[in-house]
Amino acid sequence: MDWKFLLVGAATVLAAGAALALKPSRVQPDTVAFDLEGVIPRSFGGWIIDPGIIPIVPAPDVQAKLDQLYSQVVSRTYVNPRGERVMLVMAYGGEQSDALKAHRQEVCYAAQGFEIRNVLNGSLRFREKTIPVTRVVAVRGPRSEPVTYWFTVGDRVVLGRLERLMVQLRFGLSCRIPDGMLVRVSSISSSPAQAFNGQEEFISALLEAMPQGDVHRLLGSRSS
């Protein structure tokens, strides 16, 4: 067996055990006052809310899981003057403890009957930051929905379980419980490459319109 896989497995076990043993008890001081609905602008850079289109509603079992993961969820569809539409979902959990696992969007879409294609890790650039993201193409019948999403745990964007556990461990050493966010952007398009480019432009315009402190919460202050 490749030693790298053994090393990753051992690190995962150690991080998980340490995260449980440390039992952090103090949430971050600014989590209580955070209002997700209020920090997301309703219009920016030519984009306005389109009330006629609502992102897909999760199945009841998926919604129950979301209710456990996140205390606030905001779903909106925006449209620009060219008639292009982008669906935005943001979710916030104030206590990203070990019971609050990251909710991977390919699992969410698959539960809605979508076929998942081309799950790829990528990155976005915003000013001096590089944002690690996951890109997915979800297909159900004639509907093709390219999706860009990322998670934050505390002050860092995380792509996988090991990264999440290591951030939890770092917070646990100071007896703090990190909060966490999901940011998901999607659009209906048969051209994934074109859709992903449009989503990156949308995300940049959204972040430019938000206060710097809220941008840090969405991107993690320790992004590269």
mmCIF file of C-alpha atoms in Angstrom:
data_model
loop_
_atom_site.group_PDB
_atom_site.id
_atom_site.type_symbol
_atom_site.label_atom_id
_atom_site.label_comp_id
_atom_site.label_asym_id
_atom_site.label_seq_id
_atom_site.Cartn_x
_atom_site.Cartn_y
_atom_site.Cartn_z
ATOM 1 C CA MET A 1 0.000 0.000 0.000
ATOM 2 C CA ASP A 2 1.307 3.464 -0.897
ATOM 3 C CA TRP A 3 2.880 5.116 2.170
ATOM 4 C CA LYS A 4 1.180 8.424 1.303
ATOM 5 C CA PHE A 5 -2.250 6.864 1.780
ATOM 6 C CA LEU A 6 -1.142 5.400 5.090
ATOM 7 C CA LEU A 7 0.144 8.795 6.214
ATOM 8 C CA VAL A 8 -3.079 10.565 5.262
ATOM 9 C CA GLY A 9 -5.128 7.889 7.020
ATOM 10 C CA ALA A 10 -3.073 8.138 10.175
ATOM 11 C CA ALA A 11 -3.287 11.925 10.186
ATOM 12 C CA THR A 12 -7.064 11.757 9.748
ATOM 13 C CA VAL A 13 -7.454 9.360 12.681
ATOM 14 C CA LEU A 14 -5.188 11.442 14.923
ATOM 15 C CA ALA A 15 -6.926 14.700 14.018
ATOM 16 C CA ALA A 16 -10.374 13.206 14.593
ATOM 17 C CA GLY A 17 -9.341 11.745 17.944
ATOM 18 C CA ALA A 18 -7.739 14.951 19.083
ATOM 19 C CA ALA A 19 -10.733 17.020 17.991
ATOM 20 C CA LEU A 20 -13.002 14.830 20.093
ATOM 21 C CA ALA A 21 -10.676 14.736 23.099
ATOM 22 C CA LEU A 22 -10.191 18.499 23.273
ATOM 23 C CA LYS A 23 -13.951 19.171 23.548
ATOM 24 C CA PRO A 24 -13.896 22.910 22.742
ATOM 25 C CA SER A 25 -16.549 24.864 24.598
ATOM 26 C CA ARG A 26 -16.313 28.469 23.468
ATOM 27 C CA VAL A 27 -17.830 29.723 20.208
ATOM 28 C CA GLN A 28 -16.335 32.652 18.360
ATOM 29 C CA PRO A 29 -17.586 35.938 19.882
ATOM 30 C CA ASP A 30 -19.071 37.386 16.667
ATOM 31 C CA THR A 31 -21.201 34.375 15.705
ATOM 32 C CA VAL A 32 -24.296 35.295 17.716
ATOM 33 C CA ALA A 33 -24.847 38.666 16.035
ATOM 34 C CA PHE A 34 -24.206 37.443 12.473
ATOM 35 C CA ASP A 35 -27.213 37.949 10.154
ATOM 36 C CA LEU A 36 -26.655 36.121 6.860
ATOM 37 C CA GLU A 37 -29.747 37.560 5.159
ATOM 38 C CA GLY A 38 -28.618 41.070 5.965
ATOM 39 C CA VAL A 39 -25.024 40.835 4.751
ATOM 40 C CA ILE A 40 -25.836 39.589 1.219
ATOM 41 C CA PRO A 41 -26.642 42.586 -1.029
ATOM 42 C CA ARG A 42 -29.927 42.433 -2.883
ATOM 43 C CA SER A 43 -28.448 44.234 -5.888
ATOM 44 C CA PHE A 44 -24.871 44.790 -7.047
ATOM 45 C CA GLY A 45 -22.922 45.311 -10.260
ATOM 46 C CA GLY A 46 -26.035 45.207 -12.455
ATOM 47 C CA TRP A 47 -27.398 42.072 -10.740
ATOM 48 C CA ILE A 48 -30.816 42.180 -9.056
ATOM 49 C CA ILE A 49 -32.964 39.517 -7.401
ATOM 50 C CA ASP A 50 -35.312 37.628 -9.710
ATOM 51 C CA PRO A 51 -38.210 36.547 -7.459
ATOM 52 C CA GLY A 52 -39.686 34.339 -10.168
ATOM 53 C CA ILE A 53 -37.069 31.596 -9.920
ATOM 54 C CA ILE A 54 -36.243 29.736 -6.723
ATOM 55 C CA PRO A 55 -33.328 27.286 -6.427
ATOM 56 C CA ILE A 56 -34.318 23.618 -6.189
ATOM 57 C CA VAL A 57 -35.915 22.768 -2.843
ATOM 58 C CA PRO A 58 -34.120 19.860 -1.122
ATOM 59 C CA ALA A 59 -35.891 16.570 -0.457
ATOM 60 C CA PRO A 60 -37.275 16.282 3.104
ATOM 61 C CA ASP A 61 -34.436 14.051 4.334
ATOM 62 C CA VAL A 62 -31.828 16.380 2.827
ATOM 63 C CA GLN A 63 -33.583 19.398 4.345
ATOM 64 C CA ALA A 64 -33.525 17.720 7.757
ATOM 65 C CA LYS A 65 -29.777 17.276 7.386
ATOM 66 C CA LEU A 66 -29.366 20.914 6.381
ATOM 67 C CA ASP A 67 -31.329 21.999 9.442
ATOM 68 C CA GLN A 68 -28.800 20.126 11.583
ATOM 69 C CA LEU A 69 -25.819 21.608 9.748
ATOM 70 C CA TYR A 70 -26.831 25.239 9.391
ATOM 71 C CA SER A 71 -28.728 27.760 11.489
ATOM 72 C CA GLN A 72 -29.239 30.228 8.603
ATOM 73 C CA VAL A 73 -29.814 29.502 4.905
ATOM 74 C CA VAL A 74 -30.380 32.106 2.170
ATOM 75 C CA SER A 75 -31.434 31.087 -1.382
ATOM 76 C CA ARG A 76 -31.766 33.693 -4.136
ATOM 77 C CA THR A 77 -31.723 33.940 -7.917
ATOM 78 C CA TYR A 78 -30.121 36.991 -9.501
ATOM 79 C CA VAL A 79 -30.514 38.293 -13.068
ATOM 80 C CA ASN A 80 -28.409 40.830 -14.949
ATOM 81 C CA PRO A 81 -29.390 43.222 -17.786
ATOM 82 C CA ARG A 82 -28.478 40.562 -20.374
ATOM 83 C CA GLY A 83 -31.062 38.203 -18.869
ATOM 84 C CA GLU A 84 -28.425 35.828 -17.459
ATOM 85 C CA ARG A 85 -29.471 34.154 -14.215
ATOM 86 C CA VAL A 86 -27.370 32.818 -11.372
ATOM 87 C CA MET A 87 -28.664 30.943 -8.330
ATOM 88 C CA LEU A 88 -26.977 31.651 -5.015
ATOM 89 C CA VAL A 89 -27.224 29.584 -1.837
ATOM 90 C CA MET A 90 -25.379 30.559 1.336
ATOM 91 C CA ALA A 91 -25.661 28.662 4.594
ATOM 92 C CA TYR A 92 -24.175 29.446 8.002
ATOM 93 C CA GLY A 93 -23.592 27.218 11.021
ATOM 94 C CA GLY A 94 -22.501 28.946 14.221
ATOM 95 C CA GLU A 95 -20.931 25.858 15.804
ATOM 96 C CA GLN A 96 -18.915 23.844 13.298
ATOM 97 C CA SER A 97 -18.231 21.118 15.835
ATOM 98 C CA ASP A 98 -17.611 17.462 15.058
ATOM 99 C CA ALA A 99 -21.371 16.905 14.889
ATOM 100 C CA LEU A 100 -21.609 19.534 12.128
ATOM 101 C CA LYS A 101 -20.133 17.862 9.053
ATOM 102 C CA ALA A 102 -19.612 19.641 5.758
ATOM 103 C CA HIS A 103 -22.523 18.969 3.373
ATOM 104 C CA ARG A 104 -21.055 18.131 -0.024
ATOM 105 C CA GLN A 105 -23.172 19.479 -2.850
ATOM 106 C CA GLU A 106 -22.712 16.529 -5.190
ATOM 107 C CA VAL A 107 -24.426 14.425 -2.505
ATOM 108 C CA CYS A 108 -27.215 16.993 -2.225
ATOM 109 C CA TYR A 109 -27.834 17.046 -5.982
ATOM 110 C CA ALA A 110 -27.661 13.269 -6.282
ATOM 111 C CA ALA A 111 -30.386 13.044 -3.616
ATOM 112 C CA GLN A 112 -32.558 15.178 -5.899
ATOM 113 C CA GLY A 113 -32.190 12.688 -8.756
ATOM 114 C CA PHE A 114 -29.352 14.436 -10.604
ATOM 115 C CA GLU A 115 -26.560 12.599 -12.354
ATOM 116 C CA ILE A 116 -23.243 14.013 -11.133
ATOM 117 C CA ARG A 117 -20.573 14.622 -13.741
ATOM 118 C CA ASN A 118 -17.084 16.122 -13.696
ATOM 119 C CA VAL A 119 -16.436 16.754 -10.002
ATOM 120 C CA LEU A 120 -13.259 18.826 -10.046
ATOM 121 C CA ASN A 121 -11.283 20.906 -7.566
ATOM 122 C CA GLY A 122 -10.356 24.350 -8.837
ATOM 123 C CA SER A 123 -9.781 27.887 -7.656
ATOM 124 C CA LEU A 124 -11.102 31.421 -7.993
ATOM 125 C CA ARG A 125 -9.153 34.652 -7.748
ATOM 126 C CA PHE A 126 -10.460 37.654 -5.825
ATOM 127 C CA ARG A 127 -8.022 40.507 -5.376
ATOM 128 C CA GLU A 128 -4.971 38.948 -3.713
ATOM 129 C CA LYS A 129 -6.799 35.811 -2.554
ATOM 130 C CA THR A 130 -7.030 32.374 -4.130
ATOM 131 C CA ILE A 131 -10.239 30.553 -3.179
ATOM 132 C CA PRO A 132 -10.188 26.735 -3.414
ATOM 133 C CA VAL A 133 -13.522 25.588 -4.871
ATOM 134 C CA THR A 134 -15.263 22.462 -6.091
ATOM 135 C CA ARG A 135 -16.948 22.488 -9.495
ATOM 136 C CA VAL A 136 -19.690 20.027 -10.369
ATOM 137 C CA VAL A 137 -21.980 19.490 -13.350
ATOM 138 C CA ALA A 138 -25.361 18.115 -12.235
ATOM 139 C CA VAL A 139 -27.726 16.798 -14.934
ATOM 140 C CA ARG A 140 -31.360 15.722 -14.651
ATOM 141 C CA GLY A 141 -33.171 15.141 -17.912
ATOM 142 C CA PRO A 142 -32.731 18.228 -20.118
ATOM 143 C CA ARG A 143 -31.555 20.360 -17.170
ATOM 144 C CA SER A 144 -27.779 20.842 -16.937
ATOM 145 C CA GLU A 145 -26.644 22.818 -13.891
ATOM 146 C CA PRO A 146 -22.943 23.663 -13.493
ATOM 147 C CA VAL A 147 -22.202 24.364 -9.813
ATOM 148 C CA THR A 148 -19.341 26.132 -8.037
ATOM 149 C CA TYR A 149 -19.137 25.837 -4.250
ATOM 150 C CA TRP A 150 -16.864 26.000 -1.245
ATOM 151 C CA PHE A 151 -16.946 25.546 2.535
ATOM 152 C CA THR A 152 -15.317 27.513 5.303
ATOM 153 C CA VAL A 153 -14.543 26.202 8.763
ATOM 154 C CA GLY A 154 -13.477 28.971 11.086
ATOM 155 C CA ASP A 155 -10.982 31.148 9.214
ATOM 156 C CA ARG A 156 -10.132 28.778 6.370
ATOM 157 C CA VAL A 157 -11.678 27.393 3.186
ATOM 158 C CA VAL A 158 -11.530 23.589 3.320
ATOM 159 C CA LEU A 159 -11.875 21.117 0.461
ATOM 160 C CA GLY A 160 -11.924 17.787 2.274
ATOM 161 C CA ARG A 161 -12.437 15.969 5.551
ATOM 162 C CA LEU A 162 -8.779 15.998 6.568
ATOM 163 C CA GLU A 163 -8.494 19.774 6.114
ATOM 164 C CA ARG A 164 -11.679 20.267 8.133
ATOM 165 C CA LEU A 165 -10.394 18.092 10.972
ATOM 166 C CA MET A 166 -7.065 19.917 11.077
ATOM 167 C CA VAL A 167 -8.818 23.300 11.362
ATOM 168 C CA GLN A 168 -11.044 21.908 14.134
ATOM 169 C CA LEU A 169 -7.934 20.675 15.915
ATOM 170 C CA ARG A 170 -6.294 24.100 15.728
ATOM 171 C CA PHE A 171 -9.413 25.765 17.159
ATOM 172 C CA GLY A 172 -9.753 23.039 19.766
ATOM 173 C CA LEU A 173 -6.287 23.789 21.107
ATOM 174 C CA SER A 174 -7.601 27.213 22.144
ATOM 175 C CA CYS A 175 -10.918 25.744 23.385
ATOM 176 C CA ARG A 176 -12.911 27.448 20.633
ATOM 177 C CA ILE A 177 -15.624 26.050 18.362
ATOM 178 C CA PRO A 178 -15.300 27.366 14.781
ATOM 179 C CA ASP A 179 -18.281 28.486 12.773
ATOM 180 C CA GLY A 180 -18.735 27.417 9.161
ATOM 181 C CA MET A 181 -20.278 28.494 5.867
ATOM 182 C CA LEU A 182 -21.341 26.993 2.568
ATOM 183 C CA VAL A 183 -21.316 29.209 -0.534
ATOM 184 C CA ARG A 184 -22.870 27.735 -3.678
ATOM 185 C CA VAL A 185 -23.381 29.384 -7.061
ATOM 186 C CA SER A 186 -25.050 27.636 -9.997
ATOM 187 C CA SER A 187 -26.707 28.342 -13.330
ATOM 188 C CA ILE A 188 -28.667 26.480 -15.983
ATOM 189 C CA SER A 189 -26.397 25.966 -18.974
ATOM 190 C CA SER A 190 -25.394 23.322 -21.493
ATOM 191 C CA SER A 191 -21.924 24.887 -21.661
ATOM 192 C CA PRO A 192 -20.151 24.252 -18.336
ATOM 193 C CA ALA A 193 -17.008 26.207 -19.242
ATOM 194 C CA GLN A 194 -19.027 29.295 -20.146
ATOM 195 C CA ALA A 195 -21.177 28.902 -17.031
ATOM 196 C CA PHE A 196 -18.170 28.594 -14.706
ATOM 197 C CA ASN A 197 -16.651 31.755 -16.191
ATOM 198 C CA GLY A 198 -19.924 33.609 -15.661
ATOM 199 C CA GLN A 199 -20.148 32.315 -12.096
ATOM 200 C CA GLU A 200 -16.636 33.580 -11.344
ATOM 201 C CA GLU A 201 -17.607 37.039 -12.615
ATOM 202 C CA PHE A 202 -20.771 36.933 -10.496
ATOM 203 C CA ILE A 203 -18.845 35.927 -7.363
ATOM 204 C CA SER A 204 -16.288 38.707 -7.889
ATOM 205 C CA ALA A 205 -19.036 41.306 -8.291
ATOM 206 C CA LEU A 206 -20.816 40.011 -5.177
ATOM 207 C CA LEU A 207 -17.677 40.114 -3.051
ATOM 208 C CA GLU A 208 -16.778 43.598 -4.285
ATOM 209 C CA ALA A 209 -20.169 44.822 -3.053
ATOM 210 C CA MET A 210 -19.783 43.379 0.455
ATOM 211 C CA PRO A 211 -18.020 44.887 3.495
ATOM 212 C CA GLN A 212 -14.484 43.579 3.974
ATOM 213 C CA GLY A 213 -15.326 41.855 7.262
ATOM 214 C CA ASP A 214 -18.105 39.848 5.654
ATOM 215 C CA VAL A 215 -15.848 38.968 2.713
ATOM 216 C CA HIS A 216 -13.345 37.506 5.174
ATOM 217 C CA ARG A 217 -16.111 35.381 6.654
ATOM 218 C CA LEU A 218 -17.021 34.022 3.219
ATOM 219 C CA LEU A 219 -13.453 33.419 2.079
ATOM 220 C CA GLY A 220 -11.644 32.692 5.324
ATOM 221 C CA SER A 221 -9.065 35.176 6.548
ATOM 222 C CA ARG A 222 -6.357 32.541 6.037
ATOM 223 C CA SER A 223 -7.059 31.979 2.329
ATOM 224 C CA SER A 224 -3.906 31.832 0.211
#
